[in-house]
CSV table of N, CA, C and O in Angstrom, one decimal:
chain,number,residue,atom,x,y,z
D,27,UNK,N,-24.6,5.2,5.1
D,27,UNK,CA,-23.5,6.2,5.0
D,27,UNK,C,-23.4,6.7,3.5
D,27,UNK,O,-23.6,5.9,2.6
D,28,UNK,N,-23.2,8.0,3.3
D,28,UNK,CA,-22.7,8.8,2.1
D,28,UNK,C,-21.4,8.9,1.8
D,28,UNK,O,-20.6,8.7,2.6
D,29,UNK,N,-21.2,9.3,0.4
D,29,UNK,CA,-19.6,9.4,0.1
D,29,UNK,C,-18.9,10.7,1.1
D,29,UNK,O,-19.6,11.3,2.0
D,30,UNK,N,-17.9,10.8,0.8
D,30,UNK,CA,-16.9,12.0,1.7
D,30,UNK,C,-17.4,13.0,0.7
D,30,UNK,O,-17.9,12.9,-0.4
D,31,UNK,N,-17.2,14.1,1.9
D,31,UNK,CA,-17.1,15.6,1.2
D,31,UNK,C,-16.1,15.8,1.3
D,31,UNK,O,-15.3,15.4,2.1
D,32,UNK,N,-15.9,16.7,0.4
D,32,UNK,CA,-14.5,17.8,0.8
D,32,UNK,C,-15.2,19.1,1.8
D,32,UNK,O,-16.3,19.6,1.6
D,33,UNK,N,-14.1,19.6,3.0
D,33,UNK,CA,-14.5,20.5,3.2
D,33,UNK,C,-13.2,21.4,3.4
D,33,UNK,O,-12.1,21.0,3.9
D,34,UNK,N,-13.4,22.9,2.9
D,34,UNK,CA,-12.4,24.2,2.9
D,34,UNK,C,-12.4,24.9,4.0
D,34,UNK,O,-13.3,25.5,4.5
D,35,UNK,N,-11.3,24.8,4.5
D,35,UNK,CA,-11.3,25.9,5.2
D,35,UNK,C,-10.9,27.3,4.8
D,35,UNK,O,-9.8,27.4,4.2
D,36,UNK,N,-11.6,28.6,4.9
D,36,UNK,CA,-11.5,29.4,4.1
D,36,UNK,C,-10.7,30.3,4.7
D,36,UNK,O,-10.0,31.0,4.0
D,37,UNK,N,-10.5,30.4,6.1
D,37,UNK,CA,-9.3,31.2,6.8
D,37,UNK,C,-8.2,30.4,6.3
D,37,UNK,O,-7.4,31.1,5.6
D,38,UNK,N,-7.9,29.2,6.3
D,38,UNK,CA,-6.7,28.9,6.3
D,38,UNK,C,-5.9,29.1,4.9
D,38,UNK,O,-4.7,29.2,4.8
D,39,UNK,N,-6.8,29.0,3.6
D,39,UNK,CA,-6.5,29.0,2.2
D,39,UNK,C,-5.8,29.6,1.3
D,39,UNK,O,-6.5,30.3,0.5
D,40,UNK,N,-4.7,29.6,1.2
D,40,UNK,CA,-3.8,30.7,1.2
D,40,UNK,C,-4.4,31.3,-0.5
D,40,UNK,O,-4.3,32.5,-1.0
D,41,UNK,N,-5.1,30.0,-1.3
D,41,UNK,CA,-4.7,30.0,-3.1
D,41,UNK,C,-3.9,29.8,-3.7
D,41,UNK,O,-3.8,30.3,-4.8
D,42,UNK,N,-3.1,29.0,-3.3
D,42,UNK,CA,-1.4,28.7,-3.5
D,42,UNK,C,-1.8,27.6,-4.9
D,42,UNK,O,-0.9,27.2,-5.6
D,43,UNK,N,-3.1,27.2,-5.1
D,43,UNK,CA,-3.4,26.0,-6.4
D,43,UNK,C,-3.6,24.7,-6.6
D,43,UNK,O,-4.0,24.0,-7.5
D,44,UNK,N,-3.1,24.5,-5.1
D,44,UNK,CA,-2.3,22.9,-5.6
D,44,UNK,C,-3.5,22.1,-5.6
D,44,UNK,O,-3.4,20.9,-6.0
D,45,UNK,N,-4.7,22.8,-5.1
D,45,UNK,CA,-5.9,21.6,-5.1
D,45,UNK,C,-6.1,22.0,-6.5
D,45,UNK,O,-4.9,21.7,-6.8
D,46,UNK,N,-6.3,22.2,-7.1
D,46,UNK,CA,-7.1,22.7,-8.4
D,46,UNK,C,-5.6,22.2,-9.2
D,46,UNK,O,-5.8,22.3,-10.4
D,47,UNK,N,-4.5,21.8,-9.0
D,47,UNK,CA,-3.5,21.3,-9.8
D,47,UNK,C,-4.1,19.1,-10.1
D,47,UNK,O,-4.6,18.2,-10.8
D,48,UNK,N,-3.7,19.5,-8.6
D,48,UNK,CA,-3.8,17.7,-8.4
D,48,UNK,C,-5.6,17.1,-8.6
D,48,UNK,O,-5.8,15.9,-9.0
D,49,UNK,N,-6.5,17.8,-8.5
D,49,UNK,CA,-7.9,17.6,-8.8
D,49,UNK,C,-8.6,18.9,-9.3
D,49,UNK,O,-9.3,19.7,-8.7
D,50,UNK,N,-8.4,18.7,-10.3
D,50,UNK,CA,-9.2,20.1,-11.4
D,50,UNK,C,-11.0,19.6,-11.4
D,50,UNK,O,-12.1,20.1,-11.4
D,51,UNK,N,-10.6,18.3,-11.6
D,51,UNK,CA,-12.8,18.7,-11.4
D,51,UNK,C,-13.3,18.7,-10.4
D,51,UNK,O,-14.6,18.7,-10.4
D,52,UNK,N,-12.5,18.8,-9.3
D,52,UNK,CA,-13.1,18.8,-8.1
D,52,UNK,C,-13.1,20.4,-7.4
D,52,UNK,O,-14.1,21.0,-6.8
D,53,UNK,N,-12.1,20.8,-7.5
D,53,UNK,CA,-11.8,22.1,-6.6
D,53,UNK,C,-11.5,23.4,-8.2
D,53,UNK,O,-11.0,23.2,-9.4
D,54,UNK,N,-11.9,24.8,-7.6
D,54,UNK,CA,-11.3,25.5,-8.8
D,54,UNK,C,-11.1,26.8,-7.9
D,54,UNK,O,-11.1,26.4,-6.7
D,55,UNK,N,-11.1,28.3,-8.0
D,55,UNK,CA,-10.9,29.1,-7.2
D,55,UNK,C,-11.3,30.4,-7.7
D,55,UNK,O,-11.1,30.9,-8.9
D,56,UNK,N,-12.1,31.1,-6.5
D,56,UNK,CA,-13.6,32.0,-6.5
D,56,UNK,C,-12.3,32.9,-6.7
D,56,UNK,O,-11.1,32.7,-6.7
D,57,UNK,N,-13.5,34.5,-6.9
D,57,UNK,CA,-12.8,35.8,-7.1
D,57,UNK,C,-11.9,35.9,-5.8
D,57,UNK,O,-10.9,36.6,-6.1
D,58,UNK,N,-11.9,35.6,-4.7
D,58,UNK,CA,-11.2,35.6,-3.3
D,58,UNK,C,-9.7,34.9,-3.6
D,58,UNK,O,-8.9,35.0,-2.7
D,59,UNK,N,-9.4,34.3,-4.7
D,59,UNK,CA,-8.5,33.2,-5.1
D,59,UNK,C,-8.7,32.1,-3.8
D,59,UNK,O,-7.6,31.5,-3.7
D,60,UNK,N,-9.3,31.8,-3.2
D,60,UNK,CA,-9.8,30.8,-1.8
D,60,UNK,C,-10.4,29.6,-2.7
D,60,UNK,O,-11.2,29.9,-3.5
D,61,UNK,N,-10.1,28.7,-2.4
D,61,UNK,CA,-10.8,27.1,-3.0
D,61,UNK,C,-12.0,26.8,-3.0
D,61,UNK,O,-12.9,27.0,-2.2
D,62,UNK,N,-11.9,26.6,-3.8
D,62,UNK,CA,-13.8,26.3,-3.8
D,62,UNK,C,-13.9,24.8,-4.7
D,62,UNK,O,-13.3,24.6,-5.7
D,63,UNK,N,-15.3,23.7,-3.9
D,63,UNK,CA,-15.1,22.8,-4.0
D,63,UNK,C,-16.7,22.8,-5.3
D,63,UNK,O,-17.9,22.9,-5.0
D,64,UNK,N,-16.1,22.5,-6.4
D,64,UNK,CA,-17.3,22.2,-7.8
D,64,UNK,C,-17.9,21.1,-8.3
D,64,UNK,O,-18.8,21.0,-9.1
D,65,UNK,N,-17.2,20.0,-7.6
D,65,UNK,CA,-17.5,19.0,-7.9
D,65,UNK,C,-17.6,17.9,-7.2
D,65,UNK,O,-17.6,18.1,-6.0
D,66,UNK,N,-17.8,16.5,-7.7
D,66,UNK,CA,-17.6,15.6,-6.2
D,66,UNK,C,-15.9,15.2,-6.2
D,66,UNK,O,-15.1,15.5,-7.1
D,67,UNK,N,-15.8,14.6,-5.1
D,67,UNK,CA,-14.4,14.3,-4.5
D,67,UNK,C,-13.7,12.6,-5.5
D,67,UNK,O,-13.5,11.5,-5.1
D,68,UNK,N,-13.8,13.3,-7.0
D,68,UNK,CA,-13.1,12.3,-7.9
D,68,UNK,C,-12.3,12.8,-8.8
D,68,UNK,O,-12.4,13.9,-9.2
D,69,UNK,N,-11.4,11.9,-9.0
D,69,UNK,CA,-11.1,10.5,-8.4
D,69,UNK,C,-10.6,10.7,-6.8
D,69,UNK,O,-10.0,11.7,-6.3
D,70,UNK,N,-10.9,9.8,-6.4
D,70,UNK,CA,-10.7,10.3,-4.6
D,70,UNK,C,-8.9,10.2,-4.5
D,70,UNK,O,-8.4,11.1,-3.8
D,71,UNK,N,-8.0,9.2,-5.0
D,71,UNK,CA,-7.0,9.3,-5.2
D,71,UNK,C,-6.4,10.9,-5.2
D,71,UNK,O,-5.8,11.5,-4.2
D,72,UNK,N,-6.7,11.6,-6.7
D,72,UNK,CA,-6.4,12.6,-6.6
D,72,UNK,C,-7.0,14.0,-5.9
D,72,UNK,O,-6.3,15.0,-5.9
D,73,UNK,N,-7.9,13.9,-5.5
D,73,UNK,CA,-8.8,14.4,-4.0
D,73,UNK,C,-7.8,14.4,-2.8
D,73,UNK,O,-7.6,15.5,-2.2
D,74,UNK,N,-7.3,13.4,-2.5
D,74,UNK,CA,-6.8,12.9,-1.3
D,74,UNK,C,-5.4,13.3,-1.7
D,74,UNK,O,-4.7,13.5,-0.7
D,75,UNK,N,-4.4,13.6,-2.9
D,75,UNK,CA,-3.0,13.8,-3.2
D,75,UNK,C,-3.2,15.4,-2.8
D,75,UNK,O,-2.3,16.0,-2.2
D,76,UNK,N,-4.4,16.0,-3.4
D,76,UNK,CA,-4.6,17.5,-3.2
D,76,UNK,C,-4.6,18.0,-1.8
D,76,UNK,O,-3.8,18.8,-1.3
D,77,UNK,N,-5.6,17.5,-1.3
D,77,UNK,CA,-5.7,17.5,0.9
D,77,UNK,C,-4.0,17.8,1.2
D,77,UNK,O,-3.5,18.8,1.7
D,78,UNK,N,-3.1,16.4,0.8
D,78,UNK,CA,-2.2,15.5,1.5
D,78,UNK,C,-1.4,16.7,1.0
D,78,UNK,O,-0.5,16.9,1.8
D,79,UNK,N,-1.3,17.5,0.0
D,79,UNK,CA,-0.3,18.8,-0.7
D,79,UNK,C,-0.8,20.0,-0.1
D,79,UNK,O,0.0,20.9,-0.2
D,80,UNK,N,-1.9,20.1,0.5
D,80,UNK,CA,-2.0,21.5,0.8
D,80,UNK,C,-1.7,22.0,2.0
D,80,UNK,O,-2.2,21.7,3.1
D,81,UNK,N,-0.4,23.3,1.5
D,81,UNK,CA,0.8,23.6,2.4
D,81,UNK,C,-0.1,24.2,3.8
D,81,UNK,O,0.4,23.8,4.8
D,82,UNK,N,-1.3,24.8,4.0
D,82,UNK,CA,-2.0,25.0,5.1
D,82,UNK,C,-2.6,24.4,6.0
D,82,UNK,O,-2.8,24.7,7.2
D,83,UNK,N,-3.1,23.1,5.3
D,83,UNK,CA,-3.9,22.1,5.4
D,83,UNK,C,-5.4,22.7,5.9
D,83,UNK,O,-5.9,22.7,7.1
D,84,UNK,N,-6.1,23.1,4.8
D,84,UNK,CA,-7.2,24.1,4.6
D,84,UNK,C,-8.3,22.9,4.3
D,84,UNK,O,-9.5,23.0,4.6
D,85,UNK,N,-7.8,21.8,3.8
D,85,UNK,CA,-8.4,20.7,2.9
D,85,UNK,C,-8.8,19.8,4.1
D,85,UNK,O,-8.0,19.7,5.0
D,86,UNK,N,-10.2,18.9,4.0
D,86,UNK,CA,-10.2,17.6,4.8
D,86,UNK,C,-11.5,16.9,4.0
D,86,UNK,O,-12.3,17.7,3.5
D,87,UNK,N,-11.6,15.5,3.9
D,87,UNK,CA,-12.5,14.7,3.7
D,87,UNK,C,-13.6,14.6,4.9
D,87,UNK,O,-13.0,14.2,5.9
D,88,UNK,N,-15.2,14.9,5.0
D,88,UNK,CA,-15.9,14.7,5.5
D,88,UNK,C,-17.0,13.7,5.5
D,88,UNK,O,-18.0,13.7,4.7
D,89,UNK,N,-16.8,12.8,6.3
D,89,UNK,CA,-18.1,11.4,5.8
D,89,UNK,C,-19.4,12.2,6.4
D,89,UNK,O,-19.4,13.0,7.3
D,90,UNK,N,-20.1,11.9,6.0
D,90,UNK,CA,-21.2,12.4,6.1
D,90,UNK,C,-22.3,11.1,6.0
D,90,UNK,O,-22.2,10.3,5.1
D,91,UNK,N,-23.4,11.0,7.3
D,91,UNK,CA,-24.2,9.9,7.4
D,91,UNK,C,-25.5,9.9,7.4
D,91,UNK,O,-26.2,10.7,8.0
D,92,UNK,N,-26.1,8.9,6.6
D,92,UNK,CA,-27.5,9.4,6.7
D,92,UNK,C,-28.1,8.2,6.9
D,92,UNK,O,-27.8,7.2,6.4
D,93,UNK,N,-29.4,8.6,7.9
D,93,UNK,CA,-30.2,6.9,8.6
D,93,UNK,C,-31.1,6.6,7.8
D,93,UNK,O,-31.9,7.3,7.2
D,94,UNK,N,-30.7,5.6,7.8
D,94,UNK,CA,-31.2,4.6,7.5
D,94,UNK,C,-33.0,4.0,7.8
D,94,UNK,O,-33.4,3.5,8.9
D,95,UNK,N,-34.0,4.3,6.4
D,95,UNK,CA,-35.4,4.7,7.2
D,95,UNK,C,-36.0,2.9,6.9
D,95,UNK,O,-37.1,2.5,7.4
């Protein structure tokens, strides 16, 4: 298994900030003002405060897996 991603939802995103408040090296926002994810999902604490605040819920952690050769 790999770490989580973040993944955006871009319909739902209003730009309202609050990811890019609560985790600035992770998320920042494109000419669209829509979230855009720049970095990895750290500190995951503040990753996860960002998701847990956003008023759309545009935000989700994705595990992502990879086999094992």
């Amino acid at each position: 298994m790999t770490g989580p991603q973040v993944v955006v939802d871009r319909d739902r995103c209003l730009g309202t900030g609050i990811c890019v408040v609560y985790a600035p090296d992770t998320f920042t926002h494109d000419e669209e003002a829509k979230a855009v994810v720049v970095g990895p999902p750290e500190p995951l604490d503040a990753v996860r405060t960002a998701i847990e605040g956003c008023p759309t819920q545009a935000l989700r952690l994705a595990h992502t897996y990879q086999e094992e050769r």
